[in-house]
Coordinates of C-alpha atoms in Angstrom, one line a residue:
Chain A
M1 CA -12.1 25.1 26.0
K2 CA -13.3 22.4 23.6
H3 CA -10.7 19.9 22.3
L4 CA -11.0 17.9 19.1
I5 CA -9.5 14.8 20.9
E6 CA -9.3 14.4 24.6
G7 CA -6.2 13.0 26.4
L8 CA -3.5 14.0 23.9
Y9 CA -2.2 17.0 25.8
V10 CA -2.5 19.0 29.0
I11 CA -3.1 22.7 29.3
P12 CA -1.9 23.5 32.9
G13 CA -4.1 25.6 35.0
T14 CA -1.2 27.4 36.6
T15 CA 0.0 30.6 34.9
G16 CA 3.3 30.5 33.1
E17 CA 3.3 26.7 32.5
K18 CA 2.9 25.9 28.8
P19 CA 0.8 23.1 27.4
Y20 CA 2.5 19.7 26.8
L21 CA 1.8 16.4 25.1
I22 CA 1.2 13.3 27.1
G23 CA 3.1 10.2 26.0
S24 CA 3.9 6.8 27.4
K25 CA 7.4 5.8 28.5
C26 CA 8.5 2.2 28.9
T27 CA 10.2 1.7 32.2
A28 CA 11.8 -1.5 30.9
C29 CA 13.3 -0.5 27.5
G30 CA 13.0 3.3 27.5
E31 CA 10.8 3.5 24.4
L32 CA 8.5 6.5 24.1
F33 CA 5.1 6.6 22.5
F34 CA 2.8 9.3 21.4
P35 CA -0.1 9.3 21.8
K36 CA 0.0 7.5 25.1
K37 CA -1.0 3.9 25.1
E38 CA -4.1 2.8 27.0
K39 CA -3.1 -0.7 27.9
G40 CA 0.3 0.0 29.5
F41 CA 1.8 -2.7 27.2
C42 CA 5.0 -1.8 25.4
T43 CA 4.8 -3.0 21.8
H44 CA 8.6 -2.8 21.5
C45 CA 9.8 -5.0 24.4
Q46 CA 6.4 -6.8 25.0
R47 CA 6.3 -5.9 28.7
K48 CA 3.5 -4.3 30.6
A49 CA 5.8 -1.5 31.8
L50 CA 4.4 1.8 30.4
Q51 CA 3.9 4.9 32.4
N52 CA 2.3 8.2 31.3
V53 CA 5.0 10.9 30.8
K54 CA 5.1 14.6 30.1
L55 CA 6.8 15.1 26.7
G56 CA 9.1 18.0 25.8
R57 CA 7.5 20.9 23.8
E58 CA 10.2 21.3 21.2
G59 CA 11.6 19.3 18.3
V60 CA 12.8 19.4 14.7
I61 CA 10.5 19.3 11.7
Q62 CA 11.2 16.0 9.9
G63 CA 8.9 16.3 7.0
F64 CA 5.7 18.1 5.9
T65 CA 3.3 18.3 3.1
V66 CA 0.8 21.0 2.2
V67 CA -2.5 19.3 1.2
S68 CA -5.0 20.9 -1.2
Q69 CA -7.9 18.5 -0.8
P70 CA -9.7 17.0 2.3
P71 CA -9.2 13.3 3.0
A72 CA -12.0 11.0 2.2
G73 CA -14.6 9.8 4.7
G74 CA -15.8 13.1 6.0
F75 CA -13.9 12.7 9.3
Y76 CA -11.8 15.8 8.9
K77 CA -13.5 19.1 9.7
G78 CA -10.6 21.5 9.6
Q79 CA -9.4 24.0 7.0
V80 CA -8.1 23.1 3.5
P81 CA -5.4 23.6 2.5
Y82 CA -3.7 22.2 5.6
A83 CA -0.1 21.1 6.4
Y84 CA 0.9 18.0 8.3
G85 CA 4.0 15.9 8.8
F86 CA 6.4 14.9 11.6
V87 CA 8.2 16.6 14.4
D88 CA 11.0 14.7 16.1
L89 CA 10.8 15.8 19.7
F90 CA 14.2 16.2 21.5
D91 CA 12.9 13.6 23.9
G92 CA 13.4 11.0 21.2
V93 CA 9.9 10.3 19.8
R94 CA 8.4 11.2 16.4
V95 CA 5.1 12.9 16.5
W96 CA 2.5 13.1 13.8
T97 CA 1.2 16.7 13.7
Q98 CA -0.5 19.5 11.8
F99 CA 1.5 22.7 11.3
A100 CA 0.3 26.1 12.3
G101 CA 1.1 29.5 10.9
N102 CA 2.4 30.4 7.5
F103 CA 3.1 27.2 5.5
A104 CA 5.8 29.0 3.6
A105 CA 7.9 29.1 6.8
L106 CA 8.0 25.3 7.0
E107 CA 11.3 23.6 6.4
T108 CA 12.6 20.2 7.2
G109 CA 15.3 20.6 9.8
K110 CA 13.8 23.7 11.4
K111 CA 13.0 23.8 15.1
A112 CA 9.3 23.7 16.0
E113 CA 7.4 24.1 19.2
L114 CA 4.0 22.8 20.5
V115 CA 1.0 25.2 20.2
I116 CA -2.7 24.8 20.8
E117 CA -4.7 26.1 17.9
Q118 CA -8.2 26.2 16.7
I119 CA -8.9 23.6 14.0
C120 CA -12.6 24.1 13.4
K121 CA -15.9 25.1 14.9
D122 CA -18.5 22.6 16.2
E123 CA -22.3 22.5 15.3
K124 CA -22.9 25.2 17.9
G125 CA -20.4 27.5 16.4
D126 CA -17.9 27.0 19.3
E127 CA -14.2 26.9 18.6
V128 CA -12.5 23.5 18.8
F129 CA -8.8 23.1 19.5
T130 CA -6.0 20.7 18.9
Y131 CA -2.3 20.6 19.3
M132 CA -0.1 21.6 16.4
F133 CA 3.5 22.5 15.9
K134 CA 4.9 25.9 14.7
P135 CA 8.4 26.7 13.5
C136 CA 10.2 28.8 16.1
Chain B
M1 CA 6.3 -26.8 10.3
R2 CA 7.3 -28.8 7.3
P3 CA 10.3 -27.3 5.5
I4 CA 9.4 -25.6 2.2
Q5 CA 11.5 -28.2 0.3
A6 CA 9.1 -30.9 1.5
M7 CA 6.1 -29.2 0.1
R8 CA 5.0 -29.9 -3.4
Q9 CA 5.2 -27.5 -6.3
V10 CA 2.1 -25.4 -7.0
F11 CA 1.1 -24.2 -10.5
I12 CA -1.1 -21.5 -11.8
G13 CA -3.5 -23.6 -13.9
G14 CA -5.8 -20.9 -15.1
I15 CA -6.1 -17.1 -15.1
G16 CA -9.0 -14.7 -15.7
I17 CA -9.5 -10.9 -15.6
T18 CA -12.1 -8.3 -16.4
K19 CA -11.5 -4.9 -18.0
W20 CA -10.8 -2.4 -15.3
G21 CA -13.1 0.6 -15.5
Y22 CA -15.6 2.7 -13.6
Y23 CA -19.0 0.9 -14.0
E24 CA -22.3 2.2 -12.7
D25 CA -24.6 -0.6 -13.6
I26 CA -22.7 -3.7 -12.6
R27 CA -22.4 -5.4 -9.3
C28 CA -19.2 -6.6 -7.8
Y29 CA -20.4 -10.2 -8.0
D30 CA -20.9 -9.7 -11.8
I31 CA -17.3 -8.9 -12.4
G32 CA -16.1 -11.4 -9.8
S33 CA -18.0 -14.2 -11.5
D34 CA -16.8 -13.1 -14.9
A35 CA -13.2 -13.4 -13.8
I36 CA -13.9 -16.9 -12.2
L37 CA -15.5 -18.2 -15.4
E38 CA -12.6 -17.0 -17.5
A39 CA -10.0 -18.6 -15.2
L40 CA -12.0 -21.8 -15.2
E41 CA -12.1 -21.9 -19.0
D42 CA -8.4 -21.1 -19.2
S43 CA -7.6 -23.9 -16.8
G44 CA -9.5 -26.5 -18.8
L45 CA -11.1 -27.6 -15.5
Q46 CA -14.7 -27.6 -14.3
W47 CA -16.2 -25.9 -11.2
K48 CA -16.7 -29.4 -9.7
N49 CA -12.9 -29.8 -9.6
V50 CA -12.4 -26.7 -7.4
Q51 CA -12.1 -27.8 -3.8
A52 CA -11.7 -24.4 -1.9
A53 CA -11.9 -20.7 -2.6
F54 CA -10.1 -17.7 -1.1
C55 CA -11.6 -14.3 -2.2
G56 CA -10.0 -11.0 -1.6
S57 CA -11.9 -7.7 -1.4
V58 CA -11.9 -4.6 0.8
Y59 CA -15.1 -2.6 0.5
Q60 CA -17.6 -5.3 -0.3
D61 CA -20.2 -6.5 2.1
T62 CA -20.1 -9.7 4.1
G63 CA -20.0 -12.9 2.1
S64 CA -18.7 -11.1 -1.0
G65 CA -16.7 -14.1 -2.4
H66 CA -19.8 -16.2 -1.9
Q67 CA -21.9 -13.8 -4.0
A68 CA -19.6 -14.2 -6.9
I69 CA -19.3 -17.9 -6.6
K70 CA -23.1 -18.3 -6.4
E71 CA -23.2 -17.2 -10.0
V72 CA -20.9 -20.1 -10.9
G73 CA -21.7 -23.2 -8.7
L74 CA -22.7 -24.2 -5.2
T75 CA -20.8 -27.3 -4.3
G76 CA -20.3 -26.8 -0.5
I77 CA -16.6 -26.1 -0.8
P78 CA -15.1 -23.8 1.9
I79 CA -15.2 -20.2 0.8
V80 CA -13.1 -17.7 2.8
N81 CA -13.1 -13.9 2.3
V82 CA -9.9 -12.1 2.8
E83 CA -9.4 -8.5 3.5
N84 CA -5.8 -7.1 3.6
A85 CA -6.4 -3.7 2.0
C86 CA -4.4 -3.3 -1.3
S87 CA -2.7 -6.7 -0.7
S88 CA -6.0 -8.6 -0.4
A89 CA -5.7 -10.5 -3.7
A90 CA -2.0 -11.5 -2.9
S91 CA -3.0 -12.5 0.6
A92 CA -5.8 -14.7 -0.8
F93 CA -3.4 -16.1 -3.3
R94 CA -1.0 -17.0 -0.5
L95 CA -3.6 -18.9 1.4
A96 CA -4.6 -20.8 -1.7
Y97 CA -0.9 -21.5 -2.5
Q98 CA -0.2 -22.8 1.0
S99 CA -3.2 -25.1 0.9
V100 CA -2.2 -26.8 -2.4
A101 CA 1.5 -26.9 -1.4
A102 CA 0.6 -28.6 1.9
E103 CA -1.5 -31.1 -0.1
I104 CA -4.7 -30.2 1.7
Y105 CA -6.3 -29.5 -1.7
D106 CA -5.3 -30.1 -5.4
V107 CA -7.4 -27.4 -7.0
V108 CA -8.2 -24.0 -5.4
L109 CA -9.7 -20.8 -6.7
V110 CA -8.3 -17.4 -5.9
L111 CA -10.5 -14.3 -6.5
G112 CA -9.6 -10.6 -6.1
M113 CA -12.3 -8.1 -6.9
E114 CA -13.6 -4.6 -6.0
K115 CA -16.2 -2.2 -6.9
M116 CA -14.9 1.0 -5.3
P117 CA -17.4 2.9 -3.2
R118 CA -18.7 6.0 -4.9
G119 CA -18.1 9.3 -3.1
P120 CA -16.2 9.4 0.2
I121 CA -14.2 6.3 0.9
P122 CA -14.3 5.0 4.5
S123 CA -11.2 5.1 6.6
T124 CA -8.4 2.7 5.8
A125 CA -6.7 1.4 8.9
F126 CA -6.4 4.7 10.8
R127 CA -7.2 5.5 14.4
D128 CA -9.9 8.0 15.4
W129 CA -7.6 10.8 16.4
E130 CA -5.7 10.5 13.1
L131 CA -8.9 10.7 11.1
K132 CA -10.0 13.8 12.9
L133 CA -6.6 15.5 12.3
G134 CA -6.6 14.6 8.6
F135 CA -3.7 12.2 8.6
N136 CA -5.6 9.5 6.6
L137 CA -5.0 11.3 3.2
Q138 CA -2.9 8.7 1.4
P139 CA -1.4 11.0 -1.2
G140 CA -0.4 13.1 1.8
N141 CA 1.3 10.2 3.5
Y142 CA 3.0 9.1 0.3
A143 CA 4.1 12.7 -0.1
L144 CA 5.9 12.5 3.2
L145 CA 7.7 9.3 2.0
T146 CA 8.4 11.0 -1.4
Q147 CA 10.2 13.9 0.3
K148 CA 12.4 11.5 2.3
Y149 CA 13.2 9.6 -0.9
M150 CA 14.0 12.8 -2.8
E151 CA 16.3 14.0 0.0
K152 CA 18.1 10.6 0.1
T153 CA 18.6 10.1 -3.6
G154 CA 18.6 13.6 -5.0
A155 CA 15.7 12.6 -7.3
S156 CA 13.6 15.5 -8.6
V157 CA 9.9 15.7 -9.2
E158 CA 10.5 15.4 -12.9
D159 CA 12.6 12.3 -12.4
F160 CA 9.8 10.4 -10.8
S161 CA 7.2 11.9 -13.1
Y162 CA 8.7 9.6 -15.8
V163 CA 7.2 6.7 -14.0
S164 CA 3.7 8.0 -14.8
V165 CA 4.7 8.5 -18.4
K166 CA 6.2 5.0 -18.7
N167 CA 3.3 3.3 -17.1
R168 CA 0.6 5.2 -19.0
K169 CA 2.4 4.3 -22.2
N170 CA 2.5 0.6 -21.2
G171 CA -1.2 0.9 -20.3
S172 CA -2.0 2.0 -23.8
L173 CA -0.9 -1.5 -24.9
N174 CA -3.1 -3.2 -22.3
P175 CA -6.7 -3.7 -23.4
N176 CA -7.7 -4.4 -19.8
A177 CA -6.4 -1.2 -18.3
R178 CA -8.8 1.6 -17.3
F179 CA -6.6 4.3 -18.8
Q180 CA -5.3 3.6 -22.3
K181 CA -4.1 7.0 -23.3
P182 CA -0.5 7.9 -22.8
V183 CA 0.3 11.1 -20.9
S184 CA 3.2 13.5 -21.6
I185 CA 5.7 14.6 -19.0
K186 CA 4.3 18.1 -19.4
E187 CA 0.8 16.9 -18.6
V188 CA 2.1 15.2 -15.5
L189 CA 4.0 18.2 -14.2
E190 CA 1.1 20.5 -14.9
S191 CA -1.6 18.3 -13.3
R192 CA -3.4 19.5 -10.1
L193 CA -1.3 19.6 -6.9
I194 CA -2.8 17.3 -4.3
A195 CA -0.2 17.1 -1.5
E196 CA 3.1 18.6 -2.1
P197 CA 5.0 17.4 -4.2
L198 CA 2.5 14.9 -5.5
R199 CA 0.2 15.9 -8.3
L200 CA -2.9 14.2 -9.7
L201 CA -1.1 12.3 -12.4
H202 CA 1.5 11.0 -9.9
C203 CA -1.3 9.2 -8.0
S204 CA -2.9 6.0 -9.2
P205 CA -6.6 6.5 -9.9
L206 CA -9.4 4.2 -8.6
A207 CA -11.2 1.5 -10.7
D208 CA -13.6 -1.4 -10.5
G209 CA -12.2 -4.8 -11.5
A210 CA -11.7 -8.5 -10.8
V211 CA -9.1 -11.1 -11.4
A212 CA -9.1 -14.9 -10.7
F213 CA -6.7 -17.8 -10.6
I214 CA -7.0 -21.6 -10.5
L215 CA -4.0 -22.8 -8.4
C216 CA -3.3 -26.6 -8.7
S217 CA -0.9 -29.4 -8.3
K218 CA 1.0 -30.6 -11.4
E219 CA -1.4 -33.4 -12.2
W220 CA -4.3 -31.0 -12.6
L221 CA -2.6 -28.8 -15.3
K222 CA -4.9 -29.3 -18.3
N223 CA -4.2 -26.5 -20.8
S224 CA -1.3 -26.5 -23.3
H225 CA 0.2 -23.2 -22.0
K226 CA 3.8 -23.0 -20.6
K227 CA 3.7 -24.2 -17.0
V228 CA 4.0 -21.4 -14.5
S229 CA 4.8 -22.4 -10.9
V230 CA 4.6 -20.3 -7.7
E231 CA 8.1 -20.2 -6.1
A232 CA 7.2 -17.9 -3.3
S233 CA 4.1 -16.3 -1.8
V234 CA 5.1 -14.1 1.2
L235 CA 3.2 -11.8 3.4
T236 CA 4.9 -9.6 6.0
S237 CA 2.6 -7.4 8.2
A238 CA 4.0 -4.6 10.3
V239 CA 7.6 -4.4 11.4
Y240 CA 8.5 -2.5 14.7
G241 CA 10.1 0.9 14.2
D242 CA 9.4 1.0 10.5
E243 CA 8.3 4.2 8.8
Y244 CA 5.2 3.9 6.6
P245 CA 2.6 6.6 7.1
P246 CA 0.3 5.2 4.5
G247 CA 0.1 2.1 6.8
D248 CA -0.4 4.2 10.0
I249 CA 3.2 3.4 11.1
I250 CA 5.5 6.1 12.5
K251 CA 9.2 5.5 12.8
S252 CA 10.5 4.8 16.2
L253 CA 13.5 7.0 17.0
K254 CA 14.9 4.9 19.8
Y255 CA 14.4 1.5 18.1
P256 CA 14.2 2.1 14.3
A257 CA 13.8 -0.9 12.0
N258 CA 16.9 -2.1 10.3
R259 CA 14.9 -3.1 7.3
N260 CA 11.5 -2.0 6.3
L261 CA 8.4 -4.1 5.7
A262 CA 9.0 -4.4 1.9
Q263 CA 12.7 -5.3 2.3
V264 CA 11.9 -8.0 4.9
S265 CA 9.2 -9.6 2.6
A266 CA 11.5 -9.5 -0.4
M267 CA 14.3 -11.2 1.5
Q268 CA 11.9 -13.9 2.7
A269 CA 10.7 -14.4 -0.9
Y270 CA 14.2 -14.8 -2.3
E271 CA 15.2 -17.2 0.5
I272 CA 12.1 -19.4 0.1
S273 CA 12.4 -19.5 -3.7
G274 CA 16.1 -19.9 -3.9
L275 CA 16.1 -17.2 -6.5
G276 CA 17.7 -13.8 -6.3
P277 CA 17.0 -10.3 -7.6
E278 CA 19.4 -11.0 -10.5
D279 CA 17.1 -13.8 -11.6
V280 CA 14.1 -11.6 -12.0
D281 CA 13.2 -10.9 -15.7
V282 CA 10.1 -8.9 -15.2
A283 CA 8.6 -7.1 -12.2
Q284 CA 5.2 -5.7 -11.2
V285 CA 5.8 -3.3 -8.3
Y286 CA 3.6 -1.1 -6.2
D287 CA 3.1 2.2 -8.0
A288 CA 0.3 3.7 -5.9
V289 CA 2.2 6.9 -6.5
A290 CA 4.8 7.4 -9.2
P291 CA 7.9 7.7 -6.9
G292 CA 6.7 4.6 -5.1
E293 CA 7.7 2.5 -8.1
L294 CA 11.3 3.7 -7.7
W295 CA 11.8 3.1 -4.0
D296 CA 9.9 -0.2 -4.5
I297 CA 12.4 -1.4 -7.1
E298 CA 15.2 -0.6 -4.7
E299 CA 13.5 -2.2 -1.7
M300 CA 13.0 -5.4 -3.8
G301 CA 16.7 -5.4 -4.3
L302 CA 16.3 -5.1 -8.0
C303 CA 18.9 -2.3 -8.1
K304 CA 21.2 -0.5 -5.7
E305 CA 19.6 1.9 -3.3
G306 CA 19.4 5.4 -4.9
D307 CA 20.0 4.1 -8.4
A308 CA 16.4 3.7 -9.6
P309 CA 15.8 7.3 -10.8
K310 CA 18.9 7.2 -13.0
L311 CA 18.1 3.7 -14.4
L312 CA 14.5 4.8 -15.2
K313 CA 15.9 7.7 -17.3
E314 CA 18.2 5.3 -19.0
G315 CA 15.3 3.1 -20.1
V316 CA 16.3 0.1 -18.0
F317 CA 12.7 -0.4 -16.7
D318 CA 11.0 0.2 -20.2
L319 CA 9.4 -2.7 -22.0
D320 CA 12.5 -3.2 -24.1
G321 CA 14.9 -2.5 -21.2
Q322 CA 17.0 -4.8 -19.1
L323 CA 14.4 -5.1 -16.4
P324 CA 10.9 -4.2 -17.5
V325 CA 8.7 -2.9 -14.6
N326 CA 4.9 -2.6 -14.6
T327 CA 4.6 -3.8 -18.1
D328 CA 0.8 -3.7 -18.1
G329 CA 0.7 0.0 -17.0
G330 CA 0.8 -0.7 -13.2
L331 CA -1.7 0.8 -10.8
M332 CA -1.2 4.0 -12.6
A333 CA -2.8 2.9 -15.9
R334 CA -4.9 -0.1 -14.7
G335 CA -6.4 1.9 -11.9
H336 CA -6.7 0.6 -8.4
P337 CA -9.6 -1.7 -7.3
L338 CA -8.2 -2.4 -3.9
G339 CA -9.2 -6.0 -3.6
A340 CA -8.0 -6.9 -7.0
S341 CA -4.8 -5.0 -7.8
A342 CA -2.3 -7.4 -6.3
G343 CA -3.9 -10.1 -8.4
A344 CA -3.6 -8.1 -11.6
Q345 CA 0.2 -7.9 -11.0
I346 CA 0.4 -11.7 -10.8
Y347 CA -1.9 -12.0 -13.8
E348 CA 0.4 -9.9 -16.0
L349 CA 3.4 -12.0 -14.8
V350 CA 1.7 -15.2 -16.0
L351 CA 0.9 -13.6 -19.4
Q352 CA 4.6 -12.6 -19.7
L353 CA 5.9 -16.0 -18.7
R354 CA 3.5 -17.8 -21.0
G355 CA 4.6 -15.6 -23.9
H356 CA 1.0 -14.2 -24.3
A357 CA 1.6 -10.5 -23.5
G358 CA 1.4 -9.4 -27.2
P359 CA 2.8 -5.9 -27.8
R360 CA 3.9 -5.8 -24.1
Q361 CA 5.9 -9.0 -24.4
V362 CA 9.2 -9.1 -22.6
R363 CA 11.7 -11.3 -24.3
N364 CA 12.7 -14.5 -22.5
A365 CA 10.7 -13.8 -19.4
K366 CA 11.2 -16.8 -17.1
V367 CA 11.1 -15.4 -13.6
G368 CA 8.6 -12.7 -12.5
L369 CA 8.2 -10.8 -9.2
A370 CA 5.1 -9.0 -8.0
H371 CA 5.0 -6.7 -5.0
A372 CA 2.0 -5.2 -3.4
M373 CA 1.8 -3.0 -0.2
G374 CA -1.4 -2.5 1.7
A375 CA -2.7 -0.5 4.6
G376 CA -2.3 -2.5 7.8
P377 CA 0.4 -2.4 6.9
N378 CA 1.2 -5.4 4.7
S379 CA 3.8 -6.3 2.1
A380 CA 3.1 -9.2 -0.2
V381 CA 5.7 -10.6 -2.5
T382 CA 5.0 -13.3 -5.1
I383 CA 7.6 -15.0 -7.3
V384 CA 6.6 -17.1 -10.3
K385 CA 8.7 -19.1 -12.7
T386 CA 8.5 -21.0 -15.9

């Protein structure tokens, strides 16, 4: 399976276990970060005390916008229109995310769960995947 | 660090600006040097009096300030190029201000200029993964902030659409603005949807343009205009826990910021200047998107949180209102050359304080405030007085 960005989530090999996001947790002050930080350094308490952590799959939609034009720069290869915004995971971290499914179903305050969806195809025509959230 | 009271007063001795537009055949150094020459002439000084230069731009190549100054004079003075996204000109202004206040120099040039890239614009301060997922769409990021603001204040899309109407109307009185035709509320509400709920006419358009200042000590003021002094020139960059998606900052749920970037910079500016929001007669705030003007007014402490939509409707922020805001049309009508916009805000304040704003003149303007945000993120607040 090809992923747009490596290292943001894990798709467990064992059957039954659902994918999850990887974050960083500060063992000193409890702060959570997504995506995980590479240097182990907590930008909140300024201590080198971060550990990788498995984040919960569910949260609440905190805001979203449906976008009718692609961003500048040519970095984005996904569909347009697309919808993105924030989900506050029940763990206590806000996650920037695209939204999957019917955009008309999006509502601030609604519960949403992590899904792995195709975002685009690469030059070879293979599907490329990313994490998204979907109202549930 | 020497306390601010021990530092000498700094004046804006000269100002210059070009007409904002979209120009195919000019180079950035052409408009940059035009602005410098106008500021020099306005100051009554000569290039040989200038002892240092700070030049703001975002998309120009290396040595951009040097390229503009090479059209004016080569005197071996230190030239430093400053990039702080949309707050570049204010950041350059601040460095110049500090160097004169600290008595390192007596006469310093500030330049802000931009010729916007044609076609796709390179990323602005976003990480790789965010670019690939399409999170670097600024109207999208402002749309997320807009929704929060609407939920908090009850403001409607139509409420904030009046910012576009007001600023385009003010722009029609500004010969240097890129857009000089007013727009109606109907045109704003029917313009193309970009990122819900923001439409095309809610978003400031791009432009090419340049602006320049000669900052100096009192002894070097040569023209006969009303003296305008710099009372605060503040820059705050990134506050932990803050929420500012256009600046690639996501709110921390466990440790949210008590005050956001803009509020922190405003408080610092008031403290340093000894002035308060009640002293401000005219304000140029950051209307990258129409609702942004409203939350900006509130974050600058110029009105109570949540009151801006109502006050806008009552005409308080109109040219003849109690607190005119974005009297030259703002980013909305001027257009947005990233490296120059923050300078244009200060330029308009100087015109107002000198009494030279013509049909845009605010009566008895004695204290002006300019606020620019920038990707980074940055928040720059400048207070000037006459």
